[in-house]
XYZ file of C-alpha atoms in Angstrom:
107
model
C 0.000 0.000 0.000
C 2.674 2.541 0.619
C 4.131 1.790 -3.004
C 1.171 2.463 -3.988
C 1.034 6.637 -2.598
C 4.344 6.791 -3.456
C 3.483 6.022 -7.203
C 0.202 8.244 -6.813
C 2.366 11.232 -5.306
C 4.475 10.849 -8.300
C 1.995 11.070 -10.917
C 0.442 14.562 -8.945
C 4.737 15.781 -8.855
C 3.974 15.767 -12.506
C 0.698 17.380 -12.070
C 2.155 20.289 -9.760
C 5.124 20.493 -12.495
C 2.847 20.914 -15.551
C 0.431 23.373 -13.208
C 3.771 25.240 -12.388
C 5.024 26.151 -15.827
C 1.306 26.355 -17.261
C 0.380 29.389 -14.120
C 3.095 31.599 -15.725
C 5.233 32.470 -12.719
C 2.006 32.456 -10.173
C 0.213 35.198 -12.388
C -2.763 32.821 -13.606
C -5.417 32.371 -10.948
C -6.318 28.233 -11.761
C -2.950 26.800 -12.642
C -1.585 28.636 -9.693
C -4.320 26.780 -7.788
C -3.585 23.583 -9.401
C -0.212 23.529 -8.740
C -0.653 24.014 -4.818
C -4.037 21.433 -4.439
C -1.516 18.871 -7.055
C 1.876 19.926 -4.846
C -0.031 19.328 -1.621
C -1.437 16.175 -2.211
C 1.461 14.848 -4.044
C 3.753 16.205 -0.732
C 1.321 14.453 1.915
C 1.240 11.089 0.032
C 4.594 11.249 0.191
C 4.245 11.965 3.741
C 2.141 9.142 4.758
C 4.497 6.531 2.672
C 7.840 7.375 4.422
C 5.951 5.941 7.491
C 6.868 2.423 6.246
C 9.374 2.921 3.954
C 12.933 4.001 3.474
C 13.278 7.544 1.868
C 16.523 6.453 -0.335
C 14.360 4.361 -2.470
C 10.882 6.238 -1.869
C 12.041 9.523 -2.811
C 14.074 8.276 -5.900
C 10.940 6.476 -7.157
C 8.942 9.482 -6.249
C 10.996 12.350 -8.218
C 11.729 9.222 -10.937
C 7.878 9.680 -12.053
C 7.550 13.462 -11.399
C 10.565 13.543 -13.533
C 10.067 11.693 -16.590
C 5.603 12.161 -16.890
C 6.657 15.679 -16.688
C 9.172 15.082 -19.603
C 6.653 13.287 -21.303
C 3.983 15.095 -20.522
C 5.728 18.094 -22.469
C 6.580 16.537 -25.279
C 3.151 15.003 -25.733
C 1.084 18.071 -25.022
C 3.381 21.612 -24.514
C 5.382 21.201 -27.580
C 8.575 20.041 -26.052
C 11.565 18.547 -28.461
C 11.264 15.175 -28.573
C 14.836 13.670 -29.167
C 16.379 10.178 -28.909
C 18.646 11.023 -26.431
C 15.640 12.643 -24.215
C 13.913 9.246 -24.602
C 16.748 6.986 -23.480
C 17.686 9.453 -21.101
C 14.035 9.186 -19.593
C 14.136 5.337 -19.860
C 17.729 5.094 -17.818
C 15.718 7.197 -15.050
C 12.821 4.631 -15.266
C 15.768 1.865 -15.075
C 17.564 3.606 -12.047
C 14.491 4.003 -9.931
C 13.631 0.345 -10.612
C 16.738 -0.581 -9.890
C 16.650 1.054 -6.473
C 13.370 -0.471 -5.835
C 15.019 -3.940 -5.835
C 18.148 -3.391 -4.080
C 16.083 -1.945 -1.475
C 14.759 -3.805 1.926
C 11.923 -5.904 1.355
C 8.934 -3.702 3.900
């Protein structure tokens, strides 16, 4: 179950990132929003999960999804380059934080 709101928290890390660059440096009124109910949420998942499980692995899992669904997120829908190198960069993060996952203690 922890796993679990760590993966959910990093899906909303990409929500709050998306919301961040979409609210224009805080100067639109509903992206600004978004961003704090998505950062929030994402930040007290996060929360809650640490409460069973180490933060080496958590964390890196955590930023590991905010990190690449933002990446793809703007490539798929803000017009971001899409380049091959940006694509197997994102799938050696994917990689790594799996990699973590297994080498970490078994909770």
């Amino acid at each position: 179950m922890a796993w679990l709101l760590v993966i959910v928290a990093g899906l909303l890390e990409t929500g709050f990132a998306v919301c961040l660059k979409l609210s224009h440096g805080f100067t639109r009124l509903w992206p600004t929003i978004s961003f704090a109910a998505f950062a929030l949420s994402s930040f007290g998942l996060l929360t809650l999960a640490l409460k069973r499980l180490d933060v080496g692995p958590a964390y890196a899992v955590w930023t590991g999804i905010g990190a690449a669904g933002t990446a793809i997120y703007g490539m798929i829908f803000l017009g971001d380059v899409v380049s091959t190198l940006k694509l197997v960069s994102i799938s050696l993060v994917i990689v790594g934080v799996i990699g973590l996952q297994l080498s970490g203690s078994a909770h």
